[in-house]
Amino acid sequence: MAVETAPAPVVEKKKEPLFSKKNIRTLRDPLDDNNPITVQVLGICSALAVTVQVKPALIMALGVIFVTAFSNLIISLLRHSIPTRVRIIVQLIVIATLVTIVDQVLKAYMFDVSKKLSVFVGLIITNCIVMGRLEAFALANKPWPSFLDGIGNGVGYGIILVVVAVFRELFGSGTLLGYQVVPQWAYDMGYVNNGLMMLPPAALFIIGIYIWVQRSWNKKLINVS
Amino acid sequence: MEHLLNLLIKAIFVENVIFAFFLGMCSFLAVSKKIKTAFGLGLAVIFVMILTTPLNYLILTYMLKEGALAWIHPSLANVDLTFLAFILFISTIAGAVQIVEMAVEKFTPALYNSLGIFLPLITVNCSILGTSLFMQEREYNFVETVVFSLGAGIGFFLAIVLLAAIRERLRYANIPAPLQGLGIAMIITGLMGMAFLSFSGIQL
């Protein structure tokens, strides 16, 4: 049977330090200039529904960082031996295995959070970030930069998740991580929690505004779409 | 019967995959620039949805659940394979999408070309896997599963065609530069979600 292999990238012989400038850039770019959610438009899917409170958002972010980092690492290690034609299936199997690990760990040690996240842990599999980074980066790069790229993108995703969750929990229920932040006297004077923040559309508004602020700040992102 | 109709309405409007759960947002935002492509993608999603979710239901009930393997040999009655659900679900979906892709390429090449990369990407459309996972979590029976997946598919179709129509109109609107494209699409989706919230509480 004819087996097609991915075209091997030109191997650079020069040995570079573990945290060379290029590697740092790989790690840092996804945090702002190349953020997976607001710039690459990947992985909005499973993200927003878990942002009503900060705690599930943090756990979800950690899960995604774990999955992106290690799936990038594994696929990058295997990149010369995966036939191009079946690579999607191979990638899905690797991702699904890692997600199963995350899901089982959550069920065993944090059952209440696992219940709250419900199907969204499983949906990390179809989170476009993971797949997108495998296709765009891990298939053509060495394991260590791929690992860093995975961590960078996971963190870039996590930042958005936590920012949205902080806004929604603070204005929606007056708490942060479950601790009361808005003091009682404010309620006595007539302050009311914003019920809209608890509803799904609020997440979309916050991301929309985040994109607006980010692009006004960083003009070169305009019209990247 | 009323119960099933109720489930269908709920899946289409009240618990719309896009507006209530944000499932399938990637292709939702990326393919909603023209009504025609959005229409085609919506139909493909409905089709894949009602194909894969009942299939996954059968896999779950007759292969994975605790005691499901008892029909092979009584000694297998204690085997619980539900932890394999993710891997098997996604494999079913990837296979079904492959079939749809070949069918579309053969019968409607024009649609195939306009959908481009987004047809294979239905595999990683969260709404499809999400529907299967909701089916597992809410423990629907077979008929309910079929009705629920149909409703979820129609919900996605409705949402993407509506957004495409609004975005075609938006080309003539004067939007601040940093908000153009993705930003305004997000905010519009949020507004549409608020409109859909008015369906909540409807019982037939």
Coordinates of C-alpha atoms in Angstrom, one line a residue:
Chain A
M1 CA 0.0 0.0 0.0
A2 CA 1.4 3.4 -0.9
V3 CA 1.8 5.6 2.1
E4 CA 2.1 9.3 1.6
T5 CA 4.1 11.1 4.2
A6 CA 4.0 14.8 5.0
P7 CA 6.7 16.7 3.2
A8 CA 9.7 16.9 5.5
P9 CA 10.5 20.5 6.4
V10 CA 14.1 21.7 6.0
V11 CA 15.9 20.7 9.1
E12 CA 18.0 23.4 10.6
K13 CA 21.2 22.1 11.8
K14 CA 22.0 25.1 14.0
K15 CA 21.3 24.3 17.6
E16 CA 19.3 27.0 19.3
P17 CA 18.9 27.7 23.0
L18 CA 15.8 26.4 24.8
F19 CA 14.3 29.9 25.1
S20 CA 15.7 31.6 22.0
K21 CA 14.1 34.8 20.8
K22 CA 12.1 32.9 18.2
N23 CA 10.7 30.5 20.8
I24 CA 9.8 33.3 23.1
R25 CA 7.9 34.9 20.2
T26 CA 6.1 31.6 19.5
L27 CA 5.0 31.6 23.1
R28 CA 4.0 35.2 23.4
D29 CA 2.4 36.0 20.0
P30 CA -0.9 34.1 20.7
L31 CA -1.4 36.3 23.8
D32 CA -2.2 39.4 21.8
D33 CA -1.1 39.8 18.2
N34 CA -2.2 36.4 17.2
N35 CA -4.8 35.6 19.8
P36 CA -6.7 32.4 18.9
I37 CA -10.1 33.8 19.8
T38 CA -10.0 37.5 18.8
V39 CA -7.7 37.3 15.8
Q40 CA -7.6 33.8 14.5
V41 CA -11.4 33.3 15.2
L42 CA -10.9 29.8 16.5
G43 CA -12.4 28.0 19.4
I44 CA -15.2 30.3 20.3
C45 CA -17.4 27.3 20.1
S46 CA -17.1 25.6 23.4
A47 CA -15.7 28.5 25.3
L48 CA -18.4 31.0 26.1
A49 CA -20.9 28.8 27.8
V50 CA -18.5 28.1 30.7
T51 CA -17.9 31.8 31.6
V52 CA -20.8 32.5 33.9
Q53 CA -18.4 32.1 36.9
V54 CA -14.6 32.4 37.2
K55 CA -13.9 29.0 38.6
P56 CA -15.2 26.8 35.8
A57 CA -13.6 29.1 33.3
L58 CA -10.2 28.7 35.0
I59 CA -10.5 24.9 35.1
M60 CA -11.6 24.9 31.5
A61 CA -8.7 27.1 30.5
L62 CA -6.3 24.7 32.3
G63 CA -7.8 21.7 30.5
V64 CA -7.4 23.4 27.1
I65 CA -3.8 24.4 27.8
F66 CA -3.0 20.8 28.7
V67 CA -4.7 19.4 25.6
T68 CA -3.2 22.0 23.1
A69 CA 0.3 21.6 24.6
F70 CA 0.5 17.9 24.6
S71 CA -1.4 17.2 21.4
N72 CA 1.0 19.7 19.7
L73 CA 3.9 17.8 21.2
I74 CA 2.7 14.3 20.2
I75 CA 1.7 15.3 16.7
S76 CA 5.0 17.1 16.2
L77 CA 6.8 14.0 17.3
L78 CA 4.8 11.8 14.9
R79 CA 4.8 14.3 12.0
H80 CA 7.1 12.3 9.7
S81 CA 5.2 9.1 10.1
I82 CA 1.6 10.3 9.7
P83 CA 0.2 9.7 6.2
T84 CA -1.3 13.1 5.0
R85 CA -4.5 11.5 3.8
V86 CA -5.5 10.2 7.2
R87 CA -4.0 12.9 9.4
I88 CA -7.3 14.4 10.5
I89 CA -8.4 11.1 12.0
V90 CA -5.0 10.6 13.7
Q91 CA -5.2 14.1 15.1
L92 CA -8.7 13.5 16.3
I93 CA -7.7 10.3 18.1
V94 CA -4.8 11.9 19.8
I95 CA -7.0 14.9 20.9
A96 CA -9.8 12.6 22.0
T97 CA -7.5 10.5 24.1
L98 CA -6.1 13.6 25.9
V99 CA -9.6 15.0 26.4
T100 CA -10.7 11.7 27.9
I101 CA -7.8 11.9 30.4
V102 CA -8.9 15.5 31.4
D103 CA -12.5 14.4 31.7
Q104 CA -11.7 11.4 33.9
V105 CA -9.4 13.4 36.1
L106 CA -12.1 16.1 36.6
K107 CA -14.7 13.4 37.3
A108 CA -12.5 11.8 39.9
Y109 CA -11.2 14.9 41.8
M110 CA -13.6 17.8 41.1
F111 CA -17.0 16.2 40.5
D112 CA -19.0 19.4 41.1
V113 CA -17.0 21.4 38.5
S114 CA -17.2 18.5 36.1
K115 CA -21.0 18.6 36.5
K116 CA -21.0 22.3 35.8
L117 CA -18.9 22.0 32.7
S118 CA -21.2 19.2 31.5
V119 CA -20.6 18.5 27.8
F120 CA -18.1 21.3 27.4
V121 CA -15.1 19.2 28.5
G122 CA -15.9 16.7 25.7
L123 CA -16.2 19.6 23.3
I124 CA -12.5 20.5 23.7
I125 CA -12.1 17.8 21.1
T126 CA -13.9 19.9 18.5
N127 CA -12.4 23.1 19.8
C128 CA -11.0 24.6 16.6
I129 CA -7.9 25.9 18.4
V130 CA -6.5 22.5 19.0
M131 CA -7.1 21.2 15.5
G132 CA -6.0 24.6 14.0
R133 CA -2.7 24.7 15.7
L134 CA -2.0 21.1 14.8
E135 CA -2.6 21.8 11.2
A136 CA -0.9 25.2 11.1
F137 CA 2.1 24.6 13.4
A138 CA 2.8 21.2 14.8
L139 CA 2.8 19.4 11.4
A140 CA 5.7 21.5 10.2
N141 CA 7.7 22.3 13.3
K142 CA 10.0 20.6 15.8
P143 CA 8.5 19.2 19.1
W144 CA 9.8 21.9 21.5
P145 CA 8.5 25.0 19.6
S146 CA 5.3 23.1 19.0
F147 CA 4.9 22.5 22.7
L148 CA 5.5 26.2 23.4
D149 CA 3.0 27.2 20.6
G150 CA 0.4 24.9 22.3
I151 CA 1.0 26.5 25.7
G152 CA 0.9 30.0 24.2
N153 CA -2.4 29.4 22.4
G154 CA -3.9 27.7 25.4
V155 CA -3.0 30.6 27.6
G156 CA -4.2 33.2 25.0
Y157 CA -7.5 31.4 25.0
G158 CA -7.6 31.2 28.8
I159 CA -7.0 34.9 29.1
I160 CA -10.1 35.7 27.1
L161 CA -12.1 33.1 29.0
V162 CA -11.1 34.5 32.4
V163 CA -11.6 38.1 31.4
V164 CA -15.2 37.3 30.2
A165 CA -15.9 35.3 33.3
V166 CA -14.6 38.1 35.6
F167 CA -17.0 40.6 34.0
R168 CA -19.9 38.2 34.1
E169 CA -19.5 37.0 37.6
L170 CA -18.7 40.5 39.1
F171 CA -21.6 42.2 37.4
G172 CA -23.9 39.3 37.2
S173 CA -23.8 38.0 40.8
G174 CA -21.5 40.4 42.6
T175 CA -18.9 37.7 43.5
L176 CA -15.5 36.6 42.3
L177 CA -14.5 33.0 42.6
G178 CA -17.5 32.6 44.9
Y179 CA -16.4 35.4 47.4
Q180 CA -18.7 38.3 47.8
V181 CA -17.1 41.4 46.3
V182 CA -19.9 43.9 46.0
P183 CA -20.6 45.0 49.7
Q184 CA -23.9 44.6 51.3
W185 CA -24.4 48.4 51.8
A186 CA -24.4 48.8 48.0
Y187 CA -27.3 46.5 47.8
D188 CA -29.0 48.4 50.6
M189 CA -28.6 51.6 48.7
G190 CA -30.4 50.1 45.7
Y191 CA -27.6 48.5 43.6
V192 CA -29.0 45.5 41.7
N193 CA -27.1 42.7 40.0
N194 CA -27.3 42.8 36.2
G195 CA -29.3 39.8 35.3
L196 CA -28.3 40.0 31.6
M197 CA -24.8 39.1 32.6
M198 CA -25.9 35.6 33.6
L199 CA -27.5 35.0 30.2
P200 CA -25.6 33.7 27.2
P201 CA -25.7 36.9 25.0
A202 CA -23.6 38.8 27.6
A203 CA -20.6 36.7 26.7
L204 CA -20.9 37.7 23.0
F205 CA -21.2 41.4 23.9
I206 CA -18.1 41.2 26.1
I207 CA -16.1 39.5 23.4
G208 CA -17.3 41.9 20.8
I209 CA -16.3 44.9 22.9
Y210 CA -13.0 43.2 23.8
I211 CA -12.2 42.9 20.1
W212 CA -13.2 46.5 19.6
V213 CA -10.9 47.7 22.3
Q214 CA -8.0 45.4 21.2
R215 CA -8.2 46.6 17.6
S216 CA -8.4 50.3 18.5
W217 CA -5.3 49.7 20.6
N218 CA -3.5 47.6 18.0
K219 CA -4.3 49.2 14.7
K220 CA -2.5 46.5 12.6
L221 CA -5.2 44.0 13.5
I222 CA -7.9 45.9 11.8
N223 CA -9.4 44.1 8.8
V224 CA -7.6 40.9 9.6
S225 CA -11.1 39.6 10.0
Chain B
M1 CA -46.7 13.1 20.7
E2 CA -47.1 16.4 22.3
H3 CA -44.0 15.7 24.3
L4 CA -42.0 15.1 21.1
L5 CA -43.3 18.3 19.5
N6 CA -42.4 20.2 22.6
L7 CA -38.8 18.7 22.4
L8 CA -38.5 19.8 18.8
I9 CA -39.6 23.4 19.5
K10 CA -37.3 23.5 22.5
A11 CA -34.3 22.3 20.5
I12 CA -35.0 24.8 17.6
F13 CA -35.8 28.0 19.5
V14 CA -35.4 27.8 23.3
E15 CA -32.2 25.9 23.4
N16 CA -30.8 26.9 20.1
V17 CA -27.3 25.4 19.6
I18 CA -25.9 28.8 18.6
F19 CA -27.6 31.3 20.8
A20 CA -27.9 29.3 24.0
F21 CA -24.8 27.1 23.9
F22 CA -22.5 28.8 21.4
L23 CA -21.9 25.5 19.6
G24 CA -20.5 25.6 16.1
M25 CA -19.5 29.3 16.4
C26 CA -16.4 28.9 14.2
S27 CA -18.2 28.0 11.0
F28 CA -21.1 30.1 12.1
L29 CA -19.0 33.2 12.0
A30 CA -16.8 32.2 9.0
V31 CA -19.5 31.0 6.5
S32 CA -22.1 33.6 7.2
K33 CA -21.0 36.2 4.7
K34 CA -23.3 35.1 1.9
I35 CA -26.8 33.7 2.2
K36 CA -26.3 31.1 -0.4
T37 CA -23.3 29.5 1.2
A38 CA -24.9 29.7 4.6
F39 CA -27.9 28.0 3.2
G40 CA -25.8 25.1 1.9
L41 CA -23.8 24.7 5.0
G42 CA -27.0 24.8 7.1
L43 CA -28.5 21.9 5.1
A44 CA -25.3 19.9 5.3
V45 CA -25.2 20.3 9.1
I46 CA -28.9 19.2 9.4
F47 CA -28.1 16.1 7.4
V48 CA -25.0 15.2 9.3
M49 CA -26.8 15.9 12.6
I50 CA -29.7 13.5 11.9
L51 CA -27.3 10.9 10.6
T52 CA -24.8 10.8 13.3
T53 CA -26.7 11.4 16.5
P54 CA -29.0 8.4 16.3
L55 CA -26.0 6.4 15.1
N56 CA -24.1 7.4 18.2
Y57 CA -27.2 6.6 20.3
L58 CA -27.1 3.0 19.0
I59 CA -23.3 2.8 19.6
L60 CA -23.8 4.1 23.1
T61 CA -26.7 1.8 24.0
Y62 CA -25.5 -1.4 22.4
M63 CA -21.8 -1.2 22.9
L64 CA -20.7 1.2 25.6
K65 CA -23.2 1.4 28.5
E66 CA -22.7 -0.8 31.5
G67 CA -24.2 -4.2 30.7
A68 CA -24.7 -3.3 27.1
L69 CA -22.3 -6.0 25.9
A70 CA -24.3 -8.8 27.7
W71 CA -25.8 -9.8 24.3
I72 CA -22.4 -11.2 23.3
H73 CA -21.7 -13.2 26.4
P74 CA -23.3 -13.0 29.9
S75 CA -19.8 -12.7 31.4
L76 CA -19.5 -9.2 29.8
A77 CA -22.5 -7.8 31.7
N78 CA -20.3 -5.8 34.1
V79 CA -18.2 -4.1 31.4
D80 CA -18.7 -0.3 31.3
L81 CA -17.0 1.3 28.3
T82 CA -18.6 4.8 28.5
F83 CA -15.2 6.4 28.9
L84 CA -14.6 5.5 25.2
A85 CA -17.6 7.6 24.2
F86 CA -15.6 10.6 23.0
I87 CA -13.4 8.6 20.7
L88 CA -16.2 6.6 19.1
F89 CA -18.5 9.6 18.7
I90 CA -15.9 11.6 16.9
S91 CA -15.0 8.7 14.7
T92 CA -18.6 8.2 13.6
I93 CA -18.9 11.9 12.9
A94 CA -15.7 12.0 10.9
G95 CA -16.9 9.0 8.8
A96 CA -20.3 10.5 8.2
V97 CA -18.8 13.8 7.1
Q98 CA -16.6 12.0 4.6
I99 CA -19.6 10.4 3.1
V100 CA -21.6 13.7 2.8
E101 CA -18.5 15.3 1.3
M102 CA -18.3 12.7 -1.4
A103 CA -22.0 12.9 -2.1
V104 CA -22.0 16.7 -2.4
E105 CA -18.9 16.7 -4.6
K106 CA -20.7 14.3 -7.0
F107 CA -24.1 15.8 -7.1
T108 CA -23.7 19.5 -6.6
P109 CA -20.2 20.5 -7.5
A110 CA -21.1 24.2 -7.3
L111 CA -22.1 24.0 -3.7
Y112 CA -19.0 21.9 -3.1
N113 CA -16.7 24.6 -4.4
S114 CA -18.4 27.4 -2.5
L115 CA -18.3 25.5 0.8
G116 CA -14.6 24.8 0.3
I117 CA -12.7 23.9 3.4
F118 CA -15.8 24.2 5.6
L119 CA -17.3 20.9 4.5
P120 CA -14.6 18.7 6.0
L121 CA -14.6 21.1 9.0
I122 CA -18.2 20.0 9.8
T123 CA -16.3 17.2 11.6
V124 CA -15.0 19.7 14.1
N125 CA -18.2 21.7 14.2
C126 CA -18.9 21.6 17.9
S127 CA -22.7 21.6 17.4
I128 CA -22.6 18.0 15.9
L129 CA -20.5 16.5 18.7
G130 CA -22.3 18.7 21.2
T131 CA -25.7 17.2 20.2
S132 CA -24.4 13.7 20.6
L133 CA -23.0 14.6 24.1
F134 CA -26.3 16.2 25.1
M135 CA -28.1 13.1 24.0
Q136 CA -25.8 11.1 26.3
E137 CA -26.1 13.4 29.2
R138 CA -29.9 13.9 29.1
E139 CA -30.5 10.1 28.5
Y140 CA -33.0 10.5 25.6
N141 CA -34.5 7.3 24.1
F142 CA -34.2 6.6 20.4
V143 CA -37.2 8.5 19.1
E144 CA -36.4 11.5 21.3
T145 CA -32.8 11.4 20.0
V146 CA -34.0 11.6 16.4
V147 CA -36.4 14.5 17.2
F148 CA -33.7 16.3 19.2
S149 CA -31.1 16.1 16.5
L150 CA -33.5 17.3 13.9
G151 CA -34.4 20.3 16.1
A152 CA -30.7 21.1 16.8
G153 CA -29.9 20.9 13.1
I154 CA -32.8 23.2 12.1
G155 CA -31.8 25.6 14.9
F156 CA -28.3 25.9 13.4
F157 CA -29.7 26.3 9.9
L158 CA -32.0 29.1 11.0
A159 CA -29.3 30.9 13.0
I160 CA -26.7 30.9 10.2
V161 CA -29.1 32.0 7.4
L162 CA -30.4 34.8 9.6
L163 CA -27.0 36.0 10.5
A164 CA -25.9 35.8 6.8
A165 CA -28.9 38.0 5.8
I166 CA -28.0 40.6 8.4
R167 CA -24.4 40.6 7.4
E168 CA -25.2 41.1 3.7
R169 CA -27.1 44.2 4.7
L170 CA -24.3 45.4 7.0
R171 CA -22.0 45.9 4.0
Y172 CA -23.8 49.2 3.5
A173 CA -23.6 50.3 7.1
N174 CA -21.0 52.7 8.5
I175 CA -19.3 50.7 11.3
P176 CA -16.2 52.0 13.1
A177 CA -13.1 50.4 11.6
P178 CA -11.9 48.4 14.7
L179 CA -15.4 46.9 15.1
Q180 CA -15.8 45.7 11.5
G181 CA -15.9 42.1 10.7
L182 CA -15.6 39.9 13.7
G183 CA -16.5 42.4 16.4
I184 CA -19.8 43.5 14.9
A185 CA -20.7 39.9 14.1
M186 CA -20.3 39.0 17.8
I187 CA -22.5 41.8 19.0
I188 CA -25.2 41.0 16.4
T189 CA -25.1 37.4 17.5
G190 CA -25.6 38.6 21.0
L191 CA -28.6 40.7 20.0
M192 CA -30.1 37.8 18.1
G193 CA -29.6 35.6 21.2
M194 CA -31.5 38.2 23.2
A195 CA -34.4 38.0 20.7
F196 CA -34.3 34.2 20.9
L197 CA -34.5 34.4 24.7
S198 CA -38.1 35.6 24.4
F199 CA -38.9 32.0 23.4
S200 CA -37.9 30.6 26.8
G201 CA -40.7 29.2 28.8
I202 CA -42.8 28.3 25.8
Q203 CA -44.7 25.0 26.4
L204 CA -47.0 23.4 23.9

